[in-house]
Tab-separated table of N, CA and C in Angstrom:
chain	number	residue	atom	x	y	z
A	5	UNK	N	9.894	0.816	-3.855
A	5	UNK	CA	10.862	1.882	-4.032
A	5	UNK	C	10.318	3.192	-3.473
A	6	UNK	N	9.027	3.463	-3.784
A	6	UNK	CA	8.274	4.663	-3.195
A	6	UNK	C	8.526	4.449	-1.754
A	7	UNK	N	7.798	3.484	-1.136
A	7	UNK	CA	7.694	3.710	-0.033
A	7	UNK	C	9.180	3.859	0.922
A	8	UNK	N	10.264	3.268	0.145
A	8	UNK	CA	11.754	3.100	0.803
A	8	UNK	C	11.846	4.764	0.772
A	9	UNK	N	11.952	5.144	0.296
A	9	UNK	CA	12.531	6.397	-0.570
A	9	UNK	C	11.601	7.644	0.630
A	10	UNK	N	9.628	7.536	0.562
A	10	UNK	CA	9.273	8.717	1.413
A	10	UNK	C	8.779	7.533	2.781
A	11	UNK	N	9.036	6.963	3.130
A	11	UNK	CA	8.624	6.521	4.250
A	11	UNK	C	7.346	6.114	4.321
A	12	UNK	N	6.558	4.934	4.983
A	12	UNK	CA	5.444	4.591	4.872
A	12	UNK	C	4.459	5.348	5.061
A	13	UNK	N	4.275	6.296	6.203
A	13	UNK	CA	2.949	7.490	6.301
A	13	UNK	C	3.177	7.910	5.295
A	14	UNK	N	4.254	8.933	4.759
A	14	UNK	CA	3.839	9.466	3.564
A	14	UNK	C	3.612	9.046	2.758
A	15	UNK	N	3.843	7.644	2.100
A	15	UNK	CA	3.664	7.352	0.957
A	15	UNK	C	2.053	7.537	0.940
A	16	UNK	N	1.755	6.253	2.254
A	16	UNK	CA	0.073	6.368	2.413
A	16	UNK	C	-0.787	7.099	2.760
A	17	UNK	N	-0.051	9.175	3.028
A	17	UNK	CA	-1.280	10.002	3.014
A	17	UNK	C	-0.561	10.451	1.498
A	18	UNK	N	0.297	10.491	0.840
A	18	UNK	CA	-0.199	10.648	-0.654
A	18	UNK	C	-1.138	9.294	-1.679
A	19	UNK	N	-1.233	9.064	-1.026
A	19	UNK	CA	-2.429	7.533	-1.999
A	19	UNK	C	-3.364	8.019	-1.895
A	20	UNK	N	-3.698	8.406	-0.150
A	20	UNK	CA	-4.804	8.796	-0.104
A	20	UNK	C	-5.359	10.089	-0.113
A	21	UNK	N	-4.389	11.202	-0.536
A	21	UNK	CA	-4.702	12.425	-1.329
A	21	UNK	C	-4.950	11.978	-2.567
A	22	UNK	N	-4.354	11.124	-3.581
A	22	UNK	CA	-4.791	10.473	-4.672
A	22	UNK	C	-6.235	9.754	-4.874
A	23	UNK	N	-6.768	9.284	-3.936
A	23	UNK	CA	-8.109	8.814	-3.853
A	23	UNK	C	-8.900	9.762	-4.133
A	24	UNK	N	-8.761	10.667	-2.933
A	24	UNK	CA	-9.676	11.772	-2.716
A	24	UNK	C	-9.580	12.824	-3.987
A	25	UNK	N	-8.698	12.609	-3.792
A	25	UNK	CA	-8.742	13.764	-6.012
A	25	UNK	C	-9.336	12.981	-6.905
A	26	UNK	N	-9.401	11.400	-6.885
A	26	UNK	CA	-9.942	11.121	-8.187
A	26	UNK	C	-11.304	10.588	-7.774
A	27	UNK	N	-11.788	10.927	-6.690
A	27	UNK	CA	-13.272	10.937	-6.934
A	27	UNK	C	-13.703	12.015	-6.814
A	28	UNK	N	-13.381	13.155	-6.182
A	28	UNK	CA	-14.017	14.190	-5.952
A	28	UNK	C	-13.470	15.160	-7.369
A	29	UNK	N	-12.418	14.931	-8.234
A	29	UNK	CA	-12.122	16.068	-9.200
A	29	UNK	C	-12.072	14.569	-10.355
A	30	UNK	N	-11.980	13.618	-10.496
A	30	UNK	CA	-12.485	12.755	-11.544
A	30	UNK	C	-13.777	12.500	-11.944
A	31	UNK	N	-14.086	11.536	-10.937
A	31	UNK	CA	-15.551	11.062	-10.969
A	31	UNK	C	-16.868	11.799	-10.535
A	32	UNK	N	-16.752	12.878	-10.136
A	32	UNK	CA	-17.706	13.718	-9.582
A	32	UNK	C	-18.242	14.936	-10.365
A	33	UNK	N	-17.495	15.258	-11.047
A	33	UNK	CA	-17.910	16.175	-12.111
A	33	UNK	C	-19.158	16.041	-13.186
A	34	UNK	N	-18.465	14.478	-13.677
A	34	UNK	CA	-19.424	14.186	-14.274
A	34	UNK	C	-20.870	13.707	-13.905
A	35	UNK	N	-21.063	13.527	-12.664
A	35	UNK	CA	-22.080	12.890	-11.775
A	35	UNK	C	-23.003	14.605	-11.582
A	36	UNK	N	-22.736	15.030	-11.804
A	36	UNK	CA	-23.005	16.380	-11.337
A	36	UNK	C	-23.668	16.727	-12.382
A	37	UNK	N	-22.862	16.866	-13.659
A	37	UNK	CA	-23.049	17.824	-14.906
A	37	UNK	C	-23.019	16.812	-15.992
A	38	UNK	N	-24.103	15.918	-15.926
A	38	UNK	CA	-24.075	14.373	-16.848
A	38	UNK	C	-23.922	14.374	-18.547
A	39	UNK	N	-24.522	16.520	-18.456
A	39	UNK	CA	-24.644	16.601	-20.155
A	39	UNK	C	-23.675	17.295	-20.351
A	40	UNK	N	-22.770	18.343	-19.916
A	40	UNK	CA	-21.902	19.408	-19.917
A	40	UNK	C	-20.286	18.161	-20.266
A	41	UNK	N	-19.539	17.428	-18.898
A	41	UNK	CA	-18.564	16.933	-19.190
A	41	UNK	C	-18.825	15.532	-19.321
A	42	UNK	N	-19.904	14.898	-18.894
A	42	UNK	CA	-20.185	13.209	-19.430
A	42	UNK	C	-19.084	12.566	-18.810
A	43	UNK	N	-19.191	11.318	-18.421
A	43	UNK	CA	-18.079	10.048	-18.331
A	43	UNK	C	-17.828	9.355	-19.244
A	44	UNK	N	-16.943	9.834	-20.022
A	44	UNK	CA	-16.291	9.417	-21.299
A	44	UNK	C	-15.710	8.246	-20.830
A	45	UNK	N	-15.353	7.094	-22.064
A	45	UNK	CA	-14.245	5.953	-21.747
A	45	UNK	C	-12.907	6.108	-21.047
A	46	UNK	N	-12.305	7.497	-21.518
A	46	UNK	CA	-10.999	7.769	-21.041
A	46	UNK	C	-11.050	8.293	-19.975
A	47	UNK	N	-12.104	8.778	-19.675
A	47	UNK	CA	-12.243	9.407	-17.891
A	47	UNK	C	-12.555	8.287	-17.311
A	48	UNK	N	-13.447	7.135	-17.741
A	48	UNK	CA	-13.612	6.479	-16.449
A	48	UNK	C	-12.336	5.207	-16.589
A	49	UNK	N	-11.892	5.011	-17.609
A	49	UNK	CA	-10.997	4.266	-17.443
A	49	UNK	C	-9.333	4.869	-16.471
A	50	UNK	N	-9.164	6.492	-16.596
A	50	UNK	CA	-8.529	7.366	-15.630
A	50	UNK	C	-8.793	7.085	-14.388
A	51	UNK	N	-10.530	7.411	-13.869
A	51	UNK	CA	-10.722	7.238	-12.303
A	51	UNK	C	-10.612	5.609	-12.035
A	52	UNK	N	-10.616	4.211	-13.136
A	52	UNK	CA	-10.295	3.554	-12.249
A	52	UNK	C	-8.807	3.343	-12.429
A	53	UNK	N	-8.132	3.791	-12.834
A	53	UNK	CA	-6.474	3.396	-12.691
A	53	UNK	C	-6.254	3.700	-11.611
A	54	UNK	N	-6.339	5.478	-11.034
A	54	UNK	CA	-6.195	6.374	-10.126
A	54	UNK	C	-6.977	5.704	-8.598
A	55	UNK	N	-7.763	5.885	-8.249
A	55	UNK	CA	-8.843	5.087	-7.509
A	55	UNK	C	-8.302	3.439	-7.207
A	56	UNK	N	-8.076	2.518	-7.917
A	56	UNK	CA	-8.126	1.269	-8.111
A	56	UNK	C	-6.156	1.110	-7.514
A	57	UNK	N	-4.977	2.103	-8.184
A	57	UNK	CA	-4.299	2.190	-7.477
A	57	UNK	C	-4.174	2.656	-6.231
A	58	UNK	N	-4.597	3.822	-6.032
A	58	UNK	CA	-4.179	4.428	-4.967
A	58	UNK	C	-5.075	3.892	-3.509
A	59	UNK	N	-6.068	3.476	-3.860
A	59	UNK	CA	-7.070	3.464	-2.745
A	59	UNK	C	-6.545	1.617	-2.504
A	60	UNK	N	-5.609	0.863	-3.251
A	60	UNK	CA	-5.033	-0.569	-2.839
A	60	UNK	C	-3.873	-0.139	-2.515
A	61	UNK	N	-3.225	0.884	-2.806
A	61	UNK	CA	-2.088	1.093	-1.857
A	61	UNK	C	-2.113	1.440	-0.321
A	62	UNK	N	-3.417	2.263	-0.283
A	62	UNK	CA	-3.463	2.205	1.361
A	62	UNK	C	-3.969	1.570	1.653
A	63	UNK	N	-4.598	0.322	1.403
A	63	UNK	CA	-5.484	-1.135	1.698
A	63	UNK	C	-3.600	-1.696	2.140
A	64	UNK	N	-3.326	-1.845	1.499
A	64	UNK	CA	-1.797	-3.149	1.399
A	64	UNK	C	-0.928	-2.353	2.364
A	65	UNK	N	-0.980	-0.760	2.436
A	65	UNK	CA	0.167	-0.054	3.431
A	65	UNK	C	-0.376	-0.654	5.337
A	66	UNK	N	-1.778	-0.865	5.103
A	66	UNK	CA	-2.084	-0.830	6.230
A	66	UNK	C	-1.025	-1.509	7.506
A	67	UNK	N	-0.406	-3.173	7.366
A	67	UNK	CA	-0.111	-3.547	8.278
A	67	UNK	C	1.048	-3.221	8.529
A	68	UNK	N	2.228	-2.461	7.461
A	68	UNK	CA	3.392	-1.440	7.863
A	68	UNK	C	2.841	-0.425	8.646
A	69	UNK	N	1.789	0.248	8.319
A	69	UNK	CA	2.150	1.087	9.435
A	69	UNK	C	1.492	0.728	10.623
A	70	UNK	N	0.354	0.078	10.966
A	70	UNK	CA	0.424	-0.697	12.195
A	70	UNK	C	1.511	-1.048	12.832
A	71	UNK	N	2.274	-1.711	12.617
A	71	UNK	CA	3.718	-2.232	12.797
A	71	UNK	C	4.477	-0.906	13.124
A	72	UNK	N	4.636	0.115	12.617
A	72	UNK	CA	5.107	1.077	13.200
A	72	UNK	C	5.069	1.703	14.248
A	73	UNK	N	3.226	1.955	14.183
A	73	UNK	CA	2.795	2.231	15.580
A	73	UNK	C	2.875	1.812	16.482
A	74	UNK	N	3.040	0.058	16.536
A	74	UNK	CA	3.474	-0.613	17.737
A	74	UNK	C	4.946	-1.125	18.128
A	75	UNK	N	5.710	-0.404	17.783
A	75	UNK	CA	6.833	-0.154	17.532
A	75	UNK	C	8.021	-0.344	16.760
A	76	UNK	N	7.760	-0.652	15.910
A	76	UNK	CA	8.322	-0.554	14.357
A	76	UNK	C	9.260	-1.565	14.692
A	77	UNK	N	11.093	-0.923	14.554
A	77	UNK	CA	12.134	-1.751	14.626
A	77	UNK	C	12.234	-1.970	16.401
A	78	UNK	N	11.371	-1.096	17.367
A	78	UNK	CA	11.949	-1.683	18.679
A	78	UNK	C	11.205	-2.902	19.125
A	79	UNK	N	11.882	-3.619	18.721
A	79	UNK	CA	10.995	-5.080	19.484
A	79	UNK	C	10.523	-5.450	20.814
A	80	UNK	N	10.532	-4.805	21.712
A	80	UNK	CA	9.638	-4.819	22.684
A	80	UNK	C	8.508	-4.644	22.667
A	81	UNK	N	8.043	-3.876	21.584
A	81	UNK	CA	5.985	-3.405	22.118
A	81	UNK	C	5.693	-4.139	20.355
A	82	UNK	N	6.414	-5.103	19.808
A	82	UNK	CA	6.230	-6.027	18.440
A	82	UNK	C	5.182	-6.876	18.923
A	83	UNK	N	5.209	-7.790	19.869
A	83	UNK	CA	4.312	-8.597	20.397
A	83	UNK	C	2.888	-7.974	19.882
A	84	UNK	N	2.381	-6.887	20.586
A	84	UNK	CA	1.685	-6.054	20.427
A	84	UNK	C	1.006	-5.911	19.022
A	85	UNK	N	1.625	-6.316	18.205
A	85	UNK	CA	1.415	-5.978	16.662
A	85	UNK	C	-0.470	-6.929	16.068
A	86	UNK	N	-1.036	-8.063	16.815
A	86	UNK	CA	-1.751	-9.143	16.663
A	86	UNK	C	-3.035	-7.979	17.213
A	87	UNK	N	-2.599	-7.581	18.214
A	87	UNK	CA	-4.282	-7.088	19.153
A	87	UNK	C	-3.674	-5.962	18.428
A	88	UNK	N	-3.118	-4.501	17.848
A	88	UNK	CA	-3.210	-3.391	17.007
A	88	UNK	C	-3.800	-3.735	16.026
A	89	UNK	N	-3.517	-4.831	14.936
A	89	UNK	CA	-3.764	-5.087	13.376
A	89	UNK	C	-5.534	-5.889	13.867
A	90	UNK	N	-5.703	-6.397	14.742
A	90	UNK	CA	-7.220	-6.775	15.123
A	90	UNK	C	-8.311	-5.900	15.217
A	91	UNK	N	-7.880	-5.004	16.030
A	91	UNK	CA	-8.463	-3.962	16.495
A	91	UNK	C	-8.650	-2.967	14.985
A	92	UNK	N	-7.434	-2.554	14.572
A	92	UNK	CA	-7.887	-1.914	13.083
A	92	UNK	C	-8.971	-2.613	12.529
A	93	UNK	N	-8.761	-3.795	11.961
A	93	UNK	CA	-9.668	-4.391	11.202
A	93	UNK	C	-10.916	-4.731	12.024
A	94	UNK	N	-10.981	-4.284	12.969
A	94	UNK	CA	-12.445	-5.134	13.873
A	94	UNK	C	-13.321	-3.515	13.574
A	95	UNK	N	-12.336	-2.109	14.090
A	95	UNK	CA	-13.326	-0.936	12.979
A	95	UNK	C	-13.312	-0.907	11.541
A	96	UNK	N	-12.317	-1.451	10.785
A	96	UNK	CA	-12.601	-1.536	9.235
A	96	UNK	C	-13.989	-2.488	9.345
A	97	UNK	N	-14.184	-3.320	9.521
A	97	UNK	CA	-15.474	-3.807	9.301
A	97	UNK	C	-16.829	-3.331	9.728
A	98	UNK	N	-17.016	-2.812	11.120
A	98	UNK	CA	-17.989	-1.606	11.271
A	98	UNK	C	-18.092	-0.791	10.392
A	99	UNK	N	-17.083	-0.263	9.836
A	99	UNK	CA	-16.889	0.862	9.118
A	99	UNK	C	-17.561	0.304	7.325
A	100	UNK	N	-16.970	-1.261	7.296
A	100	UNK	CA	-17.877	-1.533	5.830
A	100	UNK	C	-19.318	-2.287	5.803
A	101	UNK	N	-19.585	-2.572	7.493
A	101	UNK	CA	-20.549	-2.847	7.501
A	101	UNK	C	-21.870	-1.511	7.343
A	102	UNK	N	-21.693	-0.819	7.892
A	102	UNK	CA	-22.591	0.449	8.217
A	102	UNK	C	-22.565	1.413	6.739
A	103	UNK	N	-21.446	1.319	5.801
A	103	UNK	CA	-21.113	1.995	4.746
A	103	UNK	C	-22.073	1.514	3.581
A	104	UNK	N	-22.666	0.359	4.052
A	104	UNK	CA	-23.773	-0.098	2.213
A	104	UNK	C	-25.138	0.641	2.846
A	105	UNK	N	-25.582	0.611	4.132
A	105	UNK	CA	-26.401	0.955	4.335
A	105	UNK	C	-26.618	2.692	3.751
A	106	UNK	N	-25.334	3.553	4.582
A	106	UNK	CA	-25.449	4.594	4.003
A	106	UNK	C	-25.357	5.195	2.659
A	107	UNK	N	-24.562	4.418	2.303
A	107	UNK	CA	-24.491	4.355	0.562
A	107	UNK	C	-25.903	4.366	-0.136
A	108	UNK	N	-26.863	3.667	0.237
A	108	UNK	CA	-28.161	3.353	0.037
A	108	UNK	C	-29.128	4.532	0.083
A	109	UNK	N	-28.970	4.781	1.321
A	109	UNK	CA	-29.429	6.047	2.127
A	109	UNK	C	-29.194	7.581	0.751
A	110	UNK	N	-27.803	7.276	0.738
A	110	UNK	CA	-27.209	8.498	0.041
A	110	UNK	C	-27.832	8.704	-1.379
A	111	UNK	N	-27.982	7.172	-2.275
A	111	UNK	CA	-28.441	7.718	-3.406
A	111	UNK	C	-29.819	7.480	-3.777
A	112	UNK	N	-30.536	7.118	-2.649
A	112	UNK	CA	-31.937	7.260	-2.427
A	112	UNK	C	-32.193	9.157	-2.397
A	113	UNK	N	-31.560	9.393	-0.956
A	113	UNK	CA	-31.903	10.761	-1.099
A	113	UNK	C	-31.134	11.751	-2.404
A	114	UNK	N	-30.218	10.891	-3.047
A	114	UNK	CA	-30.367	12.280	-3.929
A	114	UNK	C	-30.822	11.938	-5.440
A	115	UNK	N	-32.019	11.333	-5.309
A	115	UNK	CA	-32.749	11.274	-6.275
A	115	UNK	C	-32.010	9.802	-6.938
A	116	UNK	N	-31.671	9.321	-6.530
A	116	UNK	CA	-30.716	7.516	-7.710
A	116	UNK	C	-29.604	8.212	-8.186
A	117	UNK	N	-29.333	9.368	-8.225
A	117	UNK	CA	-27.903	9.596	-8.603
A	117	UNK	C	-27.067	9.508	-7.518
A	118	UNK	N	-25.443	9.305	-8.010
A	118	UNK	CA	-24.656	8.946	-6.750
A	118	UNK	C	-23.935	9.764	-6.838
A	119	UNK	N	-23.888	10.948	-6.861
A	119	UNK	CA	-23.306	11.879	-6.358
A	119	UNK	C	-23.254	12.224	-4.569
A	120	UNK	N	-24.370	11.494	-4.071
A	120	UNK	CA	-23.946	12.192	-2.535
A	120	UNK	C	-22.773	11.081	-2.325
A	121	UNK	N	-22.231	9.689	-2.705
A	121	UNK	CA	-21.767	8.615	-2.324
A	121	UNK	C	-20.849	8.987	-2.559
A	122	UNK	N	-20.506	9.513	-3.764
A	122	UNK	CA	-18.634	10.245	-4.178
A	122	UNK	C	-18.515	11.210	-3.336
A	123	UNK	N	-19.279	12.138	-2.917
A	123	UNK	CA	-18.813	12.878	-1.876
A	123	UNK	C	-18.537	12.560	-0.594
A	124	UNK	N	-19.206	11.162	-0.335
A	124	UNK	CA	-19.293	10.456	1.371
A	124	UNK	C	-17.893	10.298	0.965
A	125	UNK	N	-18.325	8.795	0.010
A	125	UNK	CA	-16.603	8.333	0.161
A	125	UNK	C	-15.077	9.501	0.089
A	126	UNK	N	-15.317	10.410	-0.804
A	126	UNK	CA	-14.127	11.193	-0.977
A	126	UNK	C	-13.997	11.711	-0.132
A	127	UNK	N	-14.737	12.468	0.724
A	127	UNK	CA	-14.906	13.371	2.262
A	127	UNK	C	-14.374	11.944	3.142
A	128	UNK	N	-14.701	11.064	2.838
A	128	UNK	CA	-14.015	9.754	3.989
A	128	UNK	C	-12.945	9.548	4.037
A	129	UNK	N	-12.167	9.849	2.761
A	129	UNK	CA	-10.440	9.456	2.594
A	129	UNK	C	-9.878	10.638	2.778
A	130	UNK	N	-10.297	11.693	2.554
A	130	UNK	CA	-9.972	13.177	2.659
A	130	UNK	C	-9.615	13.333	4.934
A	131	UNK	N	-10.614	12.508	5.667
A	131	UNK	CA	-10.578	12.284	6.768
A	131	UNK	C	-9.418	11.259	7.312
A	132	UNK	N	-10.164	10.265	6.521
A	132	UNK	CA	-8.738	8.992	6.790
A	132	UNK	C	-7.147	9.594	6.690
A	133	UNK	N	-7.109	10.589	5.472
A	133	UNK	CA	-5.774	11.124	5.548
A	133	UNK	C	-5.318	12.336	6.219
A	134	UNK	N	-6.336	12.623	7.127
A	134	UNK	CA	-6.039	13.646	8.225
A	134	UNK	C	-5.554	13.146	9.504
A	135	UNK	N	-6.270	12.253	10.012
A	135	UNK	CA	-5.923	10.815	10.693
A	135	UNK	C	-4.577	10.350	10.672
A	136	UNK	N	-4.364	10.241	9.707
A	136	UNK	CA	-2.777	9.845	9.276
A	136	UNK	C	-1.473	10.517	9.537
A	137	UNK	N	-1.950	11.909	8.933
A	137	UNK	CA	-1.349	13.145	9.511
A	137	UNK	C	-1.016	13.376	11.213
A	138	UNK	N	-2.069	13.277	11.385
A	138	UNK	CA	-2.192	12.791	13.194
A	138	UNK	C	-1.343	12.016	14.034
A	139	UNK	N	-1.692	10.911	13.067
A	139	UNK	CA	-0.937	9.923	13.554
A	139	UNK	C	0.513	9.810	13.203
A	140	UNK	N	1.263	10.221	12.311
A	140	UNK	CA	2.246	10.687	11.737
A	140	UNK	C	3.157	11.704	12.735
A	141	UNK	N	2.178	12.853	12.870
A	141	UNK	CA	2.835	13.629	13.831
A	141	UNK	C	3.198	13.335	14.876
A	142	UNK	N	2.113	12.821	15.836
A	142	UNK	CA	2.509	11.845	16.980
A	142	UNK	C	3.202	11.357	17.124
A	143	UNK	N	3.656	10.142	15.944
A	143	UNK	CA	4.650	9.370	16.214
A	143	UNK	C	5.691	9.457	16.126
A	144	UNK	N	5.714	10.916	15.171
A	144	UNK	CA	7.034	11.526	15.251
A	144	UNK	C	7.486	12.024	16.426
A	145	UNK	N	6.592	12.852	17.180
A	145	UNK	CA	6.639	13.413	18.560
A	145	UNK	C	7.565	12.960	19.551
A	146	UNK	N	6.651	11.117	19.589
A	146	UNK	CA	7.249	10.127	20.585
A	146	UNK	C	8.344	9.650	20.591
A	147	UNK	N	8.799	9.354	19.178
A	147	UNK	CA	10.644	8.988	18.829
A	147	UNK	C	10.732	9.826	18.607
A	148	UNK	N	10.555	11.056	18.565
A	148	UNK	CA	11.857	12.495	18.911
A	148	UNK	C	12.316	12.509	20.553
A	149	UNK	N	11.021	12.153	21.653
A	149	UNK	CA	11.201	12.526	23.062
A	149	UNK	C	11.570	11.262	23.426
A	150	UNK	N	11.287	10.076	22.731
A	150	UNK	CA	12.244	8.894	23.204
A	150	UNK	C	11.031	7.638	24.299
A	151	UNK	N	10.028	8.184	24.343
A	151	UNK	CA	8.912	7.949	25.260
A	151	UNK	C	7.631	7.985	24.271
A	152	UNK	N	6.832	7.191	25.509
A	152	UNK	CA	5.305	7.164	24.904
A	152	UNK	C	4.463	7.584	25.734
């Protein structure tokens, strides 16, 4: 219903404004200030509702909007849809391959706490949904001028 209602980019750069708020203004606070606000039951059971939804909604939005990009309802550049959705996922996996390493990296250097990792990851979706924006605009661009 969401997504009928704002259209697939938007739905999936608000998920992923939702990500990025609930690690960086949920889960991060307390990572920070362990004695001041603590990770109570109800906070962390909050960041994973928040997190656990929003960050599987843009996991599951992914191959709509692929599909868009390669041309949604015009079925000519549909074919196309196999080598786009490949290619995504051939950098999603670089992207989770190289990510444990740095993860590692991250809470090595900041002493075993994971505070630099909530900031990687949240600064990562905070990017991913700029990207989107991007890509959003663009594609608006191209079906306004009718061309690619």
């Amino acid at each position: 219903m969401l997504l009928k209602g704002l259209g697939a980019f938007n739905t999936t750069i608000s998920f992923s404004l939702l990500a990025t708020l609930s690690l960086l203004a949920v889960l991060l606070p307390p990572i920070l200030h362990p004695g001041r606000t603590g990770m109570s039951p109800s906070r962390f059971t909050a960041f994973a509702v928040l997190f656990g939804l929003s960050s599987g909604a843009v996991l599951g939005l992914e191959p709509v909007l692929v599909s868009l990009v390669c041309g949604g309802t015009n079925n000519n550049h549909f074919g196309q849809f196999g080598q786009y959705f490949g290619t995504l996922y051939t950098l999603i996996s670089l992207a989770s391959i190289s990510g444990i390493p740095i993860g590692s990296h991250l809470i090595n250097a900041c002493g075993g706490m994971y505070w630099g990792l909530a900031v990687f990851v949240g600064v990562s979706f905070g990017v991913g949904m700029l990207g989107l924006l991007v890509v959003r605009h663009r594609s608006v661009l191209v079906n306004q001028t009718g061309g690619g």
